[in-house]
Amino acid sequence: MALGEFDLIARYFKRPVARAALGVGDDCALLRLTPGQQLAVSTDLLVEGRHFLSTVAPERLGHKALAVNLSDLAAAGASPLAFTLSLSMPRAEERFLEPFAQGLLALAEAHGIELVGGDTTGGPVLCIGITVMGEVPPGQALLRSGARVGDEIWVSGSLGDARLALEAFRGSLSLPGEAFEQVRRAMECPSPRVALGLALRGLASAAIDLSDGLLGDLGHVLRASGVGAELAWEALPRSAILGVQSEAWQRACLLTGGDDYELLFTAPAAHHHQVLSSATMVQTPVHCVGQIVAAERGLVVTQNGAALDLQGLSAFDHFKS
Ligand code: ADP
Ligand code: MG
């Protein structure tokens, strides 16, 4: 059944709000801000065929669309507050909208973030634009620009499974059923590291979320901070499934994978144990994978002490791939 714009908004996206003063239904939403906090804002646009495959289950797509945005708040060390949802789609179908809203709103509830508005329109392909808003005390937001020589480099979780799933979908490699389901879950259902981001306030010197691949995203931190980095290949955390793939696939997935939505952060070496205990408190695995060095040394990945040849490996670029 095709629904009208206002019916579908009322049915799927109008929900009572508690933190916001006014949610969906008027010309503007009204947010209650904690006095003295800064508002952290981030937007991500997901386009069918480019950011997700049309084979993804709508519930997972709803989850992922919000997850990638929450991941940006996590990387800034911001606490989630509210979000808007802009949808462009060829048809308004219940069998898509119902599970999509369910996946989206379940993740929203888990993170205490409220849907307060948006826009809905017909269009040639499914596009999902979400803007998230969060709060952070002045001076405490985690930025890309704070890494200093001598800092340790950390990543949360494990890397590369989402890329492995994408390659399996493309038919470039094949995985046994169970393994495929697990990496597919990593690709379609990432868990934003919001609690870790909050735990790293005052502890991390810089942070970014890994959306476009480790080398590219670390490169953003290095440029913003005016430093270089040395990563240890052996230390990069990978799943048992990725760990048994060929060296070439491991390199592609770990170094340039994309869609990981893990946090990469730097912290002074003196904070090493505090980083570990703070991460344990929020039940998020973290691994120290290298250190920040002088800018002249660039970005090096070492394996058994020798630098890997990174030629031919490049970050995911949505205008190129
Ligand atoms: P406007 O004419 O001001 O653009 P709309 O008629 O598009 O308003 O939307 C009506 C109300 O529904 C607004 O409060 C808007 O924020 C909300 N809304 C529209 N689309 C969505 C959506 N996809 N998710 C959440 N709220 C939405
Ligand atoms: Mg509108």
Short mmCIF file of C-alpha atoms and ligand atoms in Angstrom, two decimals:
data_model
loop_
_atom_site.label_atom_id
_atom_site.label_comp_id
_atom_site.label_asym_id
_atom_site.label_seq_id
_atom_site.Cartn_x
_atom_site.Cartn_y
_atom_site.Cartn_z
CA MET A 1 0.00 0.00 0.00
CA ALA A 2 1.31 3.42 -0.90
CA LEU A 3 1.01 6.03 1.84
CA GLY A 4 0.73 9.80 1.66
CA GLU A 5 3.56 11.91 3.05
CA PHE A 6 1.76 13.06 6.19
CA ASP A 7 0.30 9.63 6.96
CA LEU A 8 3.67 8.01 6.78
CA ILE A 9 5.33 10.65 8.94
CA ALA A 10 2.57 10.31 11.54
CA ARG A 11 2.64 6.55 11.48
CA TYR A 12 6.35 5.82 11.48
CA PHE A 13 8.29 8.85 12.58
CA LYS A 14 6.18 10.88 14.97
CA ARG A 15 7.11 9.72 18.43
CA PRO A 16 6.62 11.33 21.82
CA VAL A 17 9.70 13.23 22.97
CA ALA A 18 10.96 13.62 26.52
CA ARG A 19 14.22 15.55 26.32
CA ALA A 20 13.17 17.82 23.48
CA ALA A 21 10.55 20.50 24.18
CA LEU A 22 8.86 19.85 20.81
CA GLY A 23 9.31 17.01 18.33
CA VAL A 24 7.85 16.09 14.92
CA GLY A 25 4.79 17.99 13.69
CA ASP A 26 5.50 21.71 13.68
CA ASP A 27 7.72 23.90 11.54
CA CYS A 28 10.65 23.53 13.90
CA ALA A 29 11.57 21.19 16.69
CA LEU A 30 12.58 22.78 19.97
CA LEU A 31 15.49 21.33 21.90
CA ARG A 32 16.27 21.83 25.56
CA LEU A 33 19.99 22.35 25.90
CA THR A 34 21.92 21.86 29.09
CA PRO A 35 23.18 25.33 30.05
CA GLY A 36 26.89 25.80 29.39
CA GLN A 37 27.24 22.85 27.00
CA GLN A 38 28.25 23.11 23.35
CA LEU A 39 26.02 21.69 20.64
CA ALA A 40 27.79 19.07 18.49
CA VAL A 41 26.22 18.62 15.03
CA SER A 42 26.99 16.13 12.28
CA THR A 43 25.29 15.00 9.06
CA ASP A 44 25.64 11.89 6.91
CA LEU A 45 23.90 11.11 3.66
CA LEU A 46 23.42 7.49 2.56
CA VAL A 47 22.62 6.80 -1.07
CA GLU A 48 21.40 3.42 -2.32
CA GLY A 49 24.02 1.64 -4.43
CA ARG A 50 26.80 3.82 -3.10
CA HIS A 51 26.62 3.56 0.69
CA PHE A 52 24.47 0.48 0.98
CA LEU A 53 23.38 -2.40 -1.22
CA SER A 54 19.74 -2.82 -2.14
CA THR A 55 19.95 -6.33 -0.62
CA VAL A 56 20.17 -4.97 2.93
CA ALA A 57 17.20 -5.72 5.19
CA PRO A 58 15.27 -2.48 5.92
CA GLU A 59 15.61 -2.95 9.68
CA ARG A 60 19.39 -3.10 9.40
CA LEU A 61 19.40 -0.13 7.07
CA GLY A 62 17.46 1.93 9.62
CA HIS A 63 19.96 0.89 12.26
CA LYS A 64 22.98 1.65 10.11
CA ALA A 65 21.76 5.05 8.94
CA LEU A 66 21.61 6.25 12.53
CA ALA A 67 24.67 4.25 13.63
CA VAL A 68 27.01 6.01 11.20
CA ASN A 69 25.82 9.36 12.52
CA LEU A 70 26.09 8.34 16.16
CA SER A 71 29.62 7.24 15.32
CA ASP A 72 30.47 10.86 14.48
CA LEU A 73 29.13 12.03 17.85
CA ALA A 74 31.19 9.26 19.47
CA ALA A 75 34.34 10.43 17.71
CA ALA A 76 33.76 13.92 19.10
CA GLY A 77 33.10 12.64 22.62
CA ALA A 78 29.59 14.13 22.46
CA SER A 79 26.53 12.84 24.24
CA PRO A 80 23.57 12.15 21.87
CA LEU A 81 20.56 14.46 22.13
CA ALA A 82 18.35 14.59 19.03
CA PHE A 83 18.33 13.86 15.30
CA THR A 84 16.45 14.67 12.12
CA LEU A 85 15.71 12.28 9.26
CA SER A 86 15.42 13.28 5.61
CA LEU A 87 14.12 10.58 3.31
CA SER A 88 13.90 10.53 -0.45
CA MET A 89 12.45 7.34 -1.93
CA PRO A 90 10.84 6.08 -5.11
CA ARG A 91 7.84 4.59 -3.30
CA ALA A 92 6.42 4.86 0.21
CA GLU A 93 5.90 1.21 1.06
CA GLU A 94 4.81 -0.11 4.39
CA ARG A 95 6.92 -3.27 4.06
CA PHE A 96 9.99 -1.06 3.85
CA LEU A 97 9.03 1.76 6.21
CA GLU A 98 7.81 -0.35 9.10
CA PRO A 99 11.03 -2.37 9.63
CA PHE A 100 13.21 0.60 8.64
CA ALA A 101 11.62 2.73 11.37
CA GLN A 102 11.88 -0.13 13.81
CA GLY A 103 15.64 -0.58 13.30
CA LEU A 104 16.20 3.17 13.40
CA LEU A 105 14.13 3.88 16.48
CA ALA A 106 15.41 0.86 18.43
CA LEU A 107 18.98 2.17 18.12
CA ALA A 108 17.77 5.70 18.94
CA GLU A 109 16.16 4.44 22.12
CA ALA A 110 19.26 2.48 23.09
CA HIS A 111 21.27 5.71 22.93
CA GLY A 112 18.65 8.07 24.37
CA ILE A 113 18.54 10.15 21.17
CA GLU A 114 15.19 11.50 19.95
CA LEU A 115 13.86 11.89 16.41
CA VAL A 116 12.60 15.47 16.33
CA GLY A 117 11.99 16.24 12.66
CA GLY A 118 12.94 15.72 9.07
CA ASP A 119 11.73 15.89 5.51
CA THR A 120 10.13 13.33 3.22
CA THR A 121 9.96 13.37 -0.54
CA GLY A 122 9.70 11.14 -3.59
CA GLY A 123 12.89 10.68 -5.61
CA PRO A 124 14.63 8.32 -8.04
CA VAL A 125 16.64 6.29 -5.49
CA LEU A 126 16.49 5.76 -1.76
CA CYS A 127 18.50 8.44 0.04
CA ILE A 128 18.67 8.75 3.80
CA GLY A 129 20.01 11.95 5.33
CA ILE A 130 20.38 12.13 9.08
CA THR A 131 21.60 15.04 11.16
CA VAL A 132 22.54 14.26 14.74
CA MET A 133 22.93 16.71 17.58
CA GLY A 134 24.74 16.08 20.83
CA GLU A 135 26.23 17.94 23.75
CA VAL A 136 29.76 18.32 24.99
CA PRO A 137 31.28 20.56 27.66
CA PRO A 138 33.37 23.43 26.19
CA GLY A 139 36.97 22.40 25.59
CA GLN A 140 36.24 18.69 25.97
CA ALA A 141 35.25 17.70 22.43
CA LEU A 142 37.68 15.22 20.86
CA LEU A 143 39.17 16.75 17.72
CA ARG A 144 41.31 15.47 14.87
CA SER A 145 43.92 18.11 15.56
CA GLY A 146 45.22 17.17 19.01
CA ALA A 147 47.68 14.33 18.31
CA ARG A 148 51.25 14.96 19.55
CA VAL A 149 54.57 13.22 18.89
CA GLY A 150 54.97 10.34 21.33
CA ASP A 151 51.21 9.73 21.72
CA GLU A 152 50.02 6.18 21.34
CA ILE A 153 47.53 5.30 18.60
CA TRP A 154 44.55 3.15 19.54
CA VAL A 155 41.61 1.58 17.75
CA SER A 156 38.46 0.06 19.18
CA GLY A 157 36.98 -3.31 18.23
CA SER A 158 38.37 -4.99 15.15
CA LEU A 159 38.80 -3.73 11.61
CA GLY A 160 38.14 -4.91 8.10
CA ASP A 161 35.12 -7.22 8.40
CA ALA A 162 32.76 -4.81 6.64
CA ARG A 163 35.09 -4.62 3.64
CA LEU A 164 35.45 -8.40 3.66
CA ALA A 165 31.65 -8.68 3.49
CA LEU A 166 31.51 -6.18 0.63
CA GLU A 167 34.08 -8.20 -1.32
CA ALA A 168 32.11 -11.39 -0.67
CA PHE A 169 28.98 -9.63 -1.99
CA ARG A 170 30.94 -8.54 -5.05
CA GLY A 171 32.08 -12.12 -5.57
CA SER A 172 35.80 -11.29 -5.26
CA LEU A 173 36.15 -13.98 -2.59
CA SER A 174 33.94 -16.59 -1.04
CA LEU A 175 33.27 -17.25 2.63
CA PRO A 176 31.54 -20.16 4.37
CA GLY A 177 27.92 -19.38 5.32
CA GLU A 178 28.48 -18.73 9.01
CA ALA A 179 31.53 -16.52 8.42
CA PHE A 180 29.67 -14.60 5.74
CA GLU A 181 26.77 -13.91 8.11
CA GLN A 182 29.16 -12.61 10.76
CA VAL A 183 31.02 -10.18 8.51
CA ARG A 184 27.77 -9.17 6.84
CA ARG A 185 26.53 -8.21 10.27
CA ALA A 186 29.61 -6.03 10.77
CA MET A 187 28.84 -4.28 7.47
CA GLU A 188 25.10 -3.88 7.96
CA CYS A 189 24.81 -3.48 11.70
CA PRO A 190 27.71 -1.50 13.16
CA SER A 191 27.69 -0.55 16.85
CA PRO A 192 28.58 3.12 17.31
CA ARG A 193 31.16 3.55 20.08
CA VAL A 194 29.34 6.33 21.89
CA ALA A 195 30.17 5.16 25.42
CA LEU A 196 33.85 4.91 24.52
CA GLY A 197 33.86 8.43 23.08
CA LEU A 198 32.44 9.77 26.33
CA ALA A 199 34.93 7.76 28.39
CA LEU A 200 37.81 9.26 26.37
CA ARG A 201 36.99 12.87 27.21
CA GLY A 202 40.01 14.36 28.93
CA LEU A 203 42.03 11.25 28.11
CA ALA A 204 42.43 11.10 24.32
CA SER A 205 44.39 13.82 22.53
CA ALA A 206 42.63 13.27 19.17
CA ALA A 207 39.94 11.02 17.73
CA ILE A 208 38.16 10.14 14.49
CA ASP A 209 35.72 7.41 13.54
CA LEU A 210 36.83 4.92 10.93
CA SER A 211 34.40 5.24 8.06
CA ASP A 212 36.64 5.43 5.00
CA GLY A 213 39.46 3.07 5.98
CA LEU A 214 42.30 3.18 8.50
CA LEU A 215 45.01 4.80 6.36
CA GLY A 216 42.76 7.50 4.97
CA ASP A 217 41.13 8.36 8.28
CA LEU A 218 44.40 8.30 10.20
CA GLY A 219 45.74 10.55 7.43
CA HIS A 220 43.07 13.12 8.37
CA VAL A 221 44.28 13.11 11.98
CA LEU A 222 47.92 13.40 10.90
CA ARG A 223 47.25 16.35 8.62
CA ALA A 224 45.04 18.12 11.16
CA SER A 225 47.62 17.58 13.91
CA GLY A 226 50.76 18.20 11.83
CA VAL A 227 52.36 14.86 12.78
CA GLY A 228 53.27 11.45 11.34
CA ALA A 229 52.49 7.91 12.49
CA GLU A 230 54.00 4.48 12.74
CA LEU A 231 51.57 1.56 12.87
CA ALA A 232 52.46 -2.05 13.71
CA TRP A 233 50.83 -4.43 11.21
CA GLU A 234 50.76 -7.28 13.72
CA ALA A 235 48.92 -5.14 16.28
CA LEU A 236 45.96 -4.28 14.04
CA PRO A 237 42.94 -6.07 15.53
CA ARG A 238 41.18 -8.42 13.12
CA SER A 239 38.50 -11.05 13.47
CA ALA A 240 39.32 -14.75 13.24
CA ILE A 241 37.55 -14.72 9.87
CA LEU A 242 39.72 -11.97 8.41
CA GLY A 243 42.82 -13.43 10.10
CA VAL A 244 42.73 -16.53 7.89
CA GLN A 245 42.36 -14.66 4.59
CA SER A 246 45.32 -14.05 2.28
CA GLU A 247 47.87 -11.40 3.23
CA ALA A 248 46.67 -9.25 0.31
CA TRP A 249 43.04 -9.32 1.46
CA GLN A 250 44.04 -8.62 5.04
CA ARG A 251 45.97 -5.58 3.90
CA ALA A 252 43.14 -4.28 1.77
CA CYS A 253 40.54 -4.84 4.49
CA LEU A 254 42.53 -3.65 7.51
CA LEU A 255 44.31 -0.68 5.97
CA THR A 256 41.78 0.66 3.48
CA GLY A 257 38.59 -1.23 4.37
CA GLY A 258 36.01 1.40 5.26
CA ASP A 259 32.65 1.12 7.02
CA ASP A 260 34.23 -0.05 10.28
CA TYR A 261 32.72 2.65 12.52
CA GLU A 262 35.32 1.96 15.15
CA LEU A 263 37.11 4.83 16.89
CA LEU A 264 40.72 5.64 16.17
CA PHE A 265 42.23 7.84 18.87
CA THR A 266 45.53 9.01 20.22
CA ALA A 267 46.51 9.50 23.85
CA PRO A 268 49.70 10.36 25.70
CA ALA A 269 51.63 7.18 26.55
CA ALA A 270 51.33 8.15 30.23
CA HIS A 271 47.58 7.47 29.91
CA HIS A 272 48.06 3.91 28.64
CA HIS A 273 46.62 2.13 31.65
CA GLN A 274 43.86 4.64 32.16
CA VAL A 275 42.79 4.18 28.53
CA LEU A 276 42.61 0.43 29.09
CA SER A 277 40.62 0.72 32.30
CA SER A 278 38.23 3.35 30.89
CA ALA A 279 37.58 1.15 27.86
CA THR A 280 36.97 -1.84 30.09
CA MET A 281 34.45 0.17 32.11
CA VAL A 282 32.41 0.74 28.95
CA GLN A 283 32.98 -2.85 27.80
CA THR A 284 34.69 -1.82 24.59
CA PRO A 285 37.85 -3.60 23.47
CA VAL A 286 40.69 -1.28 22.46
CA HIS A 287 44.12 -2.03 21.03
CA CYS A 288 47.25 0.08 20.92
CA VAL A 289 48.40 -0.13 17.31
CA GLY A 290 51.24 2.35 16.99
CA GLN A 291 52.54 5.76 17.86
CA ILE A 292 52.61 9.32 16.66
CA VAL A 293 55.96 10.41 15.20
CA ALA A 294 57.31 13.58 13.60
CA ALA A 295 55.53 14.80 10.46
CA GLU A 296 58.61 14.22 8.27
CA ARG A 297 58.34 10.48 8.80
CA GLY A 298 54.89 10.43 7.22
CA LEU A 299 52.69 7.38 7.69
CA VAL A 300 54.50 4.06 8.00
CA VAL A 301 53.16 0.58 8.65
CA THR A 302 55.82 -1.83 9.87
CA GLN A 303 55.81 -5.62 9.70
CA ASN A 304 58.56 -7.40 11.61
CA GLY A 305 60.35 -4.07 11.82
CA ALA A 306 60.33 -3.36 8.05
CA ALA A 307 58.09 -0.79 6.37
CA LEU A 308 55.26 -2.21 4.25
CA ASP A 309 54.90 -0.96 0.73
CA LEU A 310 51.65 1.00 0.78
CA GLN A 311 51.69 1.85 -2.93
CA GLY A 312 48.48 0.84 -4.59
CA LEU A 313 46.50 0.99 -1.37
CA SER A 314 44.23 4.01 -1.19
CA ALA A 315 41.35 5.07 0.99
CA PHE A 316 37.77 4.63 -0.05
CA ASP A 317 36.62 7.63 -2.03
CA HIS A 318 32.93 7.89 -2.85
CA PHE A 319 33.59 9.87 -6.00
CA LYS A 320 36.04 7.32 -7.35
CA SER A 321 34.69 3.90 -6.48
P1 ADP B 1 7.67 21.59 6.08
O1 ADP B 1 6.51 21.89 5.19
O2 ADP B 1 7.94 22.63 7.12
O3 ADP B 1 8.85 21.08 5.34
P2 ADP B 1 6.79 18.96 6.40
O4 ADP B 1 5.37 18.98 5.98
O5 ADP B 1 7.82 18.51 5.44
O6 ADP B 1 7.15 20.36 6.98
O7 ADP B 1 6.91 18.05 7.68
C1 ADP B 1 5.94 18.07 8.68
C2 ADP B 1 6.55 17.68 9.99
O8 ADP B 1 7.03 16.35 9.91
C3 ADP B 1 7.75 18.54 10.39
O9 ADP B 1 7.71 18.69 11.79
C4 ADP B 1 8.94 17.71 9.98
O10 ADP B 1 10.05 17.97 10.79
C5 ADP B 1 8.41 16.31 10.19
N1 ADP B 1 8.99 15.31 9.26
C6 ADP B 1 8.92 15.26 7.92
N2 ADP B 1 9.54 14.18 7.43
C7 ADP B 1 10.05 13.53 8.50
C8 ADP B 1 10.81 12.34 8.68
N3 ADP B 1 11.20 11.59 7.64
N4 ADP B 1 11.16 12.00 9.94
C9 ADP B 1 10.80 12.75 10.98
N5 ADP B 1 10.06 13.86 10.90
C10 ADP B 1 9.70 14.25 9.68
MG MG B 2 9.18 19.32 4.33
#
